[in-house]
Coordinates of C-alpha atoms and ligand atoms in Angstrom, one line a residue:
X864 CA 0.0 0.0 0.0
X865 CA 1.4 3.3 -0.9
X866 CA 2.6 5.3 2.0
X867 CA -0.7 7.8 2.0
X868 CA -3.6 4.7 0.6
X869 CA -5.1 5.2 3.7
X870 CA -5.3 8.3 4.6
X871 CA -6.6 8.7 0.9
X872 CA -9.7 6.9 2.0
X873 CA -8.9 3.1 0.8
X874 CA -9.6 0.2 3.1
X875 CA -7.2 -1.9 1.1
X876 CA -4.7 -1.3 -1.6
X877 CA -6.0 -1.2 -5.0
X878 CA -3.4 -2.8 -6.6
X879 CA -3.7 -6.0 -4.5
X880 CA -7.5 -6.0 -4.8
X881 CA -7.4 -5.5 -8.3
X882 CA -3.9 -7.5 -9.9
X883 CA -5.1 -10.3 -12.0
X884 CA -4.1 -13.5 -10.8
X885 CA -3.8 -17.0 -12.5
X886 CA -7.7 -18.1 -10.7
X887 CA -8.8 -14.2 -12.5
X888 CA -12.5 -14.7 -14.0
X889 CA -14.0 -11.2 -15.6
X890 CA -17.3 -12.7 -14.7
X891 CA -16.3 -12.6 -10.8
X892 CA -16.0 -8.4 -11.0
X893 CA -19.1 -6.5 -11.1
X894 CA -17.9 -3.4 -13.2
X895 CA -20.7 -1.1 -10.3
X896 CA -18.8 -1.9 -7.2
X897 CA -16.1 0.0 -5.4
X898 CA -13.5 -2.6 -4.4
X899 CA -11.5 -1.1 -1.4
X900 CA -13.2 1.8 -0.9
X901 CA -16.1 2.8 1.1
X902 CA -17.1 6.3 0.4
X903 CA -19.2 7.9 -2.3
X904 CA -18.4 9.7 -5.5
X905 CA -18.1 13.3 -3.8
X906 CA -15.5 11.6 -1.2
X907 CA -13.6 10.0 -4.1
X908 CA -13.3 13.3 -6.4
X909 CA -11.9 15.1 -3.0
X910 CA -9.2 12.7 -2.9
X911 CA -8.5 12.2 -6.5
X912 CA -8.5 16.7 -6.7
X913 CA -6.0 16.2 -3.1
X914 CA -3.7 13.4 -4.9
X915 CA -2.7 15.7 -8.1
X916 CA 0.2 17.4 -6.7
X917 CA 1.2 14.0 -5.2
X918 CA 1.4 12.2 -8.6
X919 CA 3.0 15.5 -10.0
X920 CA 5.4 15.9 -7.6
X921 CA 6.9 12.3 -8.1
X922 CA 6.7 12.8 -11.4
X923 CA 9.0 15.7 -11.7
X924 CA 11.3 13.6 -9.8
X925 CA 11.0 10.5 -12.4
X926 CA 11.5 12.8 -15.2
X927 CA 14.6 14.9 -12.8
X928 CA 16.3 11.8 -12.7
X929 CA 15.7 11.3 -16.8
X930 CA 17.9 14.7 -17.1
X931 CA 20.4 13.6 -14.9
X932 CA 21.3 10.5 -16.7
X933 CA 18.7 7.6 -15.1
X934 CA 17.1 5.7 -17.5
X935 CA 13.7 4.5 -15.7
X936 CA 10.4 5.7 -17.3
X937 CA 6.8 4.4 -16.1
X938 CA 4.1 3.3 -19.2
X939 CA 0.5 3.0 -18.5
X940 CA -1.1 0.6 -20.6
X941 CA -5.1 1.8 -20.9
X942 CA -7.7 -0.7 -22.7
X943 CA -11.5 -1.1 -22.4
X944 CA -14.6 -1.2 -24.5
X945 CA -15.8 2.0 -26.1
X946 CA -16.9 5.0 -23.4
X947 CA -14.8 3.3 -20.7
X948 CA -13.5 6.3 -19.8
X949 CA -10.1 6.1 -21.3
X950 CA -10.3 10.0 -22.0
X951 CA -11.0 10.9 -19.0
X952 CA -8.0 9.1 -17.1
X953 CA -5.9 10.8 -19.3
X954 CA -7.3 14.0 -18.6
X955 CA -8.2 14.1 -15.4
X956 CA -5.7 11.7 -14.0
X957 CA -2.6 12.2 -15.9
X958 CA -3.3 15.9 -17.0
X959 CA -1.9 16.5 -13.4
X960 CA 1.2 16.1 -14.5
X961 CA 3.4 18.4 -16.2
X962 CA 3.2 18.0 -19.7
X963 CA 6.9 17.6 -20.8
X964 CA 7.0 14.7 -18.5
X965 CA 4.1 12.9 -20.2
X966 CA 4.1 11.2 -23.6
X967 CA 1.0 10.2 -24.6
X968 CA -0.1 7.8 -27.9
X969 CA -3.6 7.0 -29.1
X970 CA -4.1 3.7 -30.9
X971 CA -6.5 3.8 -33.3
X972 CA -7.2 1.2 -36.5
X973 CA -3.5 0.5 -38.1
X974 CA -2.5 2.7 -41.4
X975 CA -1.9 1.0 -44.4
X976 CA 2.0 1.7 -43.6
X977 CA 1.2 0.7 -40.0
X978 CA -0.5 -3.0 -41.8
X979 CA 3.3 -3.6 -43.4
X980 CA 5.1 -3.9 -40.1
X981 CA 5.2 -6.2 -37.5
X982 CA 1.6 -5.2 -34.6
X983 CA 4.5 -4.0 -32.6
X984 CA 6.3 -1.1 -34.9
X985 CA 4.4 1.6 -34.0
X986 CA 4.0 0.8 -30.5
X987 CA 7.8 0.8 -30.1
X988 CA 7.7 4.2 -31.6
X989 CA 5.8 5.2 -28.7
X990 CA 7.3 3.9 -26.2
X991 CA 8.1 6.7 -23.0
X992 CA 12.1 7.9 -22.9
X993 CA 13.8 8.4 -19.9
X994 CA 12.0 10.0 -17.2
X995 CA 8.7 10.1 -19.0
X996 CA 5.3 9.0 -17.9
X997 CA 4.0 7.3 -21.2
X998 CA 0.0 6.5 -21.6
X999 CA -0.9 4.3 -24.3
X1000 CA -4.9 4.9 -25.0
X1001 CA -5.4 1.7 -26.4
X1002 CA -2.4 -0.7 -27.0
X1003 CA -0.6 -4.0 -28.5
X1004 CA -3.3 -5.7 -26.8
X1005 CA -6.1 -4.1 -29.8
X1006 CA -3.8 -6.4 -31.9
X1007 CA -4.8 -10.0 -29.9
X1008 CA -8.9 -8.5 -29.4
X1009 CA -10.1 -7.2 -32.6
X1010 CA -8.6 -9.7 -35.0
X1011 CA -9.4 -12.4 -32.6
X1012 CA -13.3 -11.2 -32.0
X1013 CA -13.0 -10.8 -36.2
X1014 CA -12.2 -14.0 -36.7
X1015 CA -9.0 -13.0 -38.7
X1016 CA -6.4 -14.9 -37.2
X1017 CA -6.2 -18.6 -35.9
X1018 CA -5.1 -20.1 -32.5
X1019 CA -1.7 -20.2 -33.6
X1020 CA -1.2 -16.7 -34.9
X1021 CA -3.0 -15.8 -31.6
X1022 CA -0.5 -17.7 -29.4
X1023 CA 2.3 -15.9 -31.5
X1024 CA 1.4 -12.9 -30.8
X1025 CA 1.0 -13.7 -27.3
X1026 CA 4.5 -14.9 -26.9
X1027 CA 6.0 -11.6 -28.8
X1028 CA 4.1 -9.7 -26.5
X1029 CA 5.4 -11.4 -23.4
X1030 CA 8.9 -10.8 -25.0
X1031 CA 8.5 -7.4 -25.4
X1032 CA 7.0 -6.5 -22.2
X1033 CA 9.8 -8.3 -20.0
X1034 CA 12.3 -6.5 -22.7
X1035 CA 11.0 -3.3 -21.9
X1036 CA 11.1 -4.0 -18.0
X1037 CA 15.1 -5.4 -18.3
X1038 CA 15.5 -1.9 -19.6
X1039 CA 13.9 -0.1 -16.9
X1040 CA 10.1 0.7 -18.5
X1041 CA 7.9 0.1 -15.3
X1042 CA 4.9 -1.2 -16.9
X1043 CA 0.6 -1.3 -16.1
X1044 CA -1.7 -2.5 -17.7
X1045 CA -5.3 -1.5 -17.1
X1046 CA -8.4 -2.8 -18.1
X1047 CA -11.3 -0.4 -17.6
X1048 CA -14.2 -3.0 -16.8
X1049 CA -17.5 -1.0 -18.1
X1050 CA -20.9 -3.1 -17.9
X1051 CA -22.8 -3.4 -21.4
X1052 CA -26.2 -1.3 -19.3
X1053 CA -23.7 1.3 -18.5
X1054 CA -22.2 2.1 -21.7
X1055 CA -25.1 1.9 -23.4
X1056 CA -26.5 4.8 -21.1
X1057 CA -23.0 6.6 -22.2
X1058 CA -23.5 6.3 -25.7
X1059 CA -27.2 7.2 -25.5
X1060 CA -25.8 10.7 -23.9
X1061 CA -23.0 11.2 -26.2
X1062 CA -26.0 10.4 -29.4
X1063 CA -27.9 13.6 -27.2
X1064 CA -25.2 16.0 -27.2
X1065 CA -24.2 17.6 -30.1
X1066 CA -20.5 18.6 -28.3
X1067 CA -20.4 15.1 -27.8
X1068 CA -21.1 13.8 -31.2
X1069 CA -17.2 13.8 -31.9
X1070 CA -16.7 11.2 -29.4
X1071 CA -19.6 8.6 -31.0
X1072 CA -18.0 6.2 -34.0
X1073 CA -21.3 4.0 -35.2
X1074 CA -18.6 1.2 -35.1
X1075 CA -19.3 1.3 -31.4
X1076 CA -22.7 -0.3 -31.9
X1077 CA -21.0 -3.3 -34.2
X1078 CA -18.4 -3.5 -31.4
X1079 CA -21.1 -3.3 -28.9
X1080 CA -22.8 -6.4 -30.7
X1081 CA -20.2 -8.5 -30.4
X1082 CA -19.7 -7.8 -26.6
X1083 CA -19.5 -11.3 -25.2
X1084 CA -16.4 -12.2 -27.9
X1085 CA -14.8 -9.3 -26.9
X1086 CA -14.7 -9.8 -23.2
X1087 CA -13.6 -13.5 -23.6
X1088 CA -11.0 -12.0 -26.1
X1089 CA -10.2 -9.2 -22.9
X1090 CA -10.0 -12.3 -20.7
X1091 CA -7.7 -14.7 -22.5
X1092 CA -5.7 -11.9 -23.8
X1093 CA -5.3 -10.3 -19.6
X1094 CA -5.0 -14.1 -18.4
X1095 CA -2.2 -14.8 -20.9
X1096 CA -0.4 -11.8 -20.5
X1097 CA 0.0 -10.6 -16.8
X1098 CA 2.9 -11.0 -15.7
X1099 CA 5.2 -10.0 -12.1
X1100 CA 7.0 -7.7 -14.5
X1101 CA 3.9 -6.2 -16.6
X1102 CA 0.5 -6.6 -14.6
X1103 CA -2.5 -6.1 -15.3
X1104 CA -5.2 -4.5 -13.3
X1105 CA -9.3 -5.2 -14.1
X1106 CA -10.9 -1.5 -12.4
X1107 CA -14.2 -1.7 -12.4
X1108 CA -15.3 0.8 -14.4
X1109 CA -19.2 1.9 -14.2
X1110 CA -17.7 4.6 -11.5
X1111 CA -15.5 6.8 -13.5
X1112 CA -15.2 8.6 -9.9
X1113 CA -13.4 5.5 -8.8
X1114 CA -12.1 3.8 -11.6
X1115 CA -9.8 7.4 -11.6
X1116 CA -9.1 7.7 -8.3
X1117 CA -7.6 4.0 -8.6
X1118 CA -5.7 4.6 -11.7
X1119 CA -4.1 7.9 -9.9
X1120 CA -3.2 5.4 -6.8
X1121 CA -1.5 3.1 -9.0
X1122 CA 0.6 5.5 -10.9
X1123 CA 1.1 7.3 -7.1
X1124 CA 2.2 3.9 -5.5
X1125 CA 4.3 2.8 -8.6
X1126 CA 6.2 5.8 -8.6
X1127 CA 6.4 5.9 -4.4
X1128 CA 8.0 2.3 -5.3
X1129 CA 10.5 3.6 -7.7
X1130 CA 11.6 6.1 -5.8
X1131 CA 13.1 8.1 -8.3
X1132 CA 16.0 10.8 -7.0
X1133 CA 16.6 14.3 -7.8
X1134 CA 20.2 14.2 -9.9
X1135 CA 23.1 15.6 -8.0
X1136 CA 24.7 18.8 -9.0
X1137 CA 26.7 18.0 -11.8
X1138 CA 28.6 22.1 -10.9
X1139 CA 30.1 22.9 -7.6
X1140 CA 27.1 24.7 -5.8
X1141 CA 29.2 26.7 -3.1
X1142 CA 31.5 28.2 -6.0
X1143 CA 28.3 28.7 -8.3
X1144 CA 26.7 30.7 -5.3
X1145 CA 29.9 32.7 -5.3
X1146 CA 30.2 33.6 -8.9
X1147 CA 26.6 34.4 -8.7
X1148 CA 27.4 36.9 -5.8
X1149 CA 29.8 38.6 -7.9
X1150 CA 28.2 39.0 -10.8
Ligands
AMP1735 P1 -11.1 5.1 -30.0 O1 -10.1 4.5 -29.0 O2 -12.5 5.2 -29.5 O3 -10.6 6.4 -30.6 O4 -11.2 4.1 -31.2 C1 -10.1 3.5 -31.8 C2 -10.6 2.3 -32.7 O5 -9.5 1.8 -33.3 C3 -11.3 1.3 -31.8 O6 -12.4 0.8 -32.4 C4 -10.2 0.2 -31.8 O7 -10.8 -1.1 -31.6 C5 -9.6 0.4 -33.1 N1 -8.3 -0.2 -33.1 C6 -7.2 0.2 -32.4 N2 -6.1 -0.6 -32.7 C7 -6.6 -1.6 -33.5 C8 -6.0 -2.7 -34.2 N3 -4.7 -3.0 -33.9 N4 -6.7 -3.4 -35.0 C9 -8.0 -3.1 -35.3 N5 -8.6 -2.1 -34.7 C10 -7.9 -1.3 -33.8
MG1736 MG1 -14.4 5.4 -29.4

């Protein structure tokens, strides 16, 4: 548990309630409850609003220690079913941060260029740098749902792309890439009601894709694709966490206590002088 979970209003640690783990059924999680926590959605917004400078602070450090030489970077791996809320973790959660220390990528269907390379070219090209915060809206994982729901590649492609996956991720982590993986877990009532309001509001007609609704029909492939694909693929080095996510209130305020408690975990330093301060201080007084 990070140092401040409690104070911040969990009863247990999110990332222990929520880490898949090998007996992990998506069934078993009812995307409406509030694992951990007890209070309401005015209590959680107060906390996530109190975390910001928290996550920001560390942050800076992460991306300090970048400039000064270090090589560890933090990725957060965001997936769900259309109107998850996706957006507004990257908003609302890491919009705290300041902006040079965040790279962020949006995955959306592959290019024709993208089609020519391996499903894992342009995600390298987007992977954080030293010192960076990197949010993937959508991910490699697209690459073992959609074609899988599709019915465009068999078992064994499937398994292969698995495997490469499992190779990059624990490549990444040997090179210092803290990685995790999020599933936001929406239920089919709720995001209907979000894409209902989305169809009623003109500002938020941008948002609405009617491939949401073909998606939408194939909702029992896709969360058995979401279940194989998270079952297969977390690992010690590259978790992945199911947030309920019918609560965008709390499915936030857990996503923000991750980061928090990954970075606490990290520890990242502030780089060392790299000039003699005392003789700075003195030049500076004579100048
Ligand atoms: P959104 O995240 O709502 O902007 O939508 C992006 C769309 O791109 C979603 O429908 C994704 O399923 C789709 N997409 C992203 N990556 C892939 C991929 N590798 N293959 C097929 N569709 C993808
Ligand atoms: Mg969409």
């Amino acid at each position: 548990m990070s140092k401040q979970t409690e104070e911040n209003g969990f009863t247990g640690a999110p990332q222990d309630l929520l880490v898949v783990r090998p007996e992990f059924r998506l069934a078993d999680i009812d995307p409406g409850s509030t694992p951990g926590f007890k209070g309401g959605k005015s209590d959680g917004q107060a906390i996530l609003a109190k975390r910001d400078s928290q996550l920001a602070d560390l942050q800076e450090r992460l991306f300090a220690e970048g400039k000064g030489g270090g090589k560890r970077s933090l990725l957060l791996v965001l997936q769900g079913m259309d109107t998850c809320g996706k957006g507004g973790i990257v908003s609302h959660v890491v919009g705290a941060v300041d902006v040079q220390g965040v790279r962020h990528a949006a995955f959306g269907v592959p290019t024709e260029e993208e089609r020519r390379h391996d499903f894992l070219w342009r995600i390298e090209k987007q992977l954080p740098g030293p010192g960076m915060l990197g949010c993937f809206d959508r991910s490699h994982y697209e690459d073992v749902l959609v074609p899988r729901v599709h019915g465009l590649i068999n078992d064994d492609e499937l398994e292969r792309r698995f495997s490469s996956i499992q190779d990059f991720e624990s490549r990444l982590f040997e090179n210092e890439t803290r990685i995790i993986k999020v599933m936001l877990h929406l239920s089919k009532e709720e995001q209907k009601e979000r894409l209902a309001a989305r169809l009623d509001n003109p500002a938020k007609h941008w948002k609405y894709d009617p491939g949401d609704i073909s998606a939408r029909q194939q909702w029992d492939d896709y969360m058995a694709a979401y279940e194989a694909a998270i079952l297969r693929t977390s690992t010690a080095y590259a978790p992945w966490y199911v947030v309920p996510a019918d609560n965008k209130w709390y499915s936030r305020m857990v996503v923000q206590e991750l980061l928090v408690a990954a970075l606490e975990g990290m520890d990242p330093q502030w780089p060392s002088a790299s000039f003699d301060v005392d003789e700075e201080k003195a030049r500076l007084a004579e100048s």
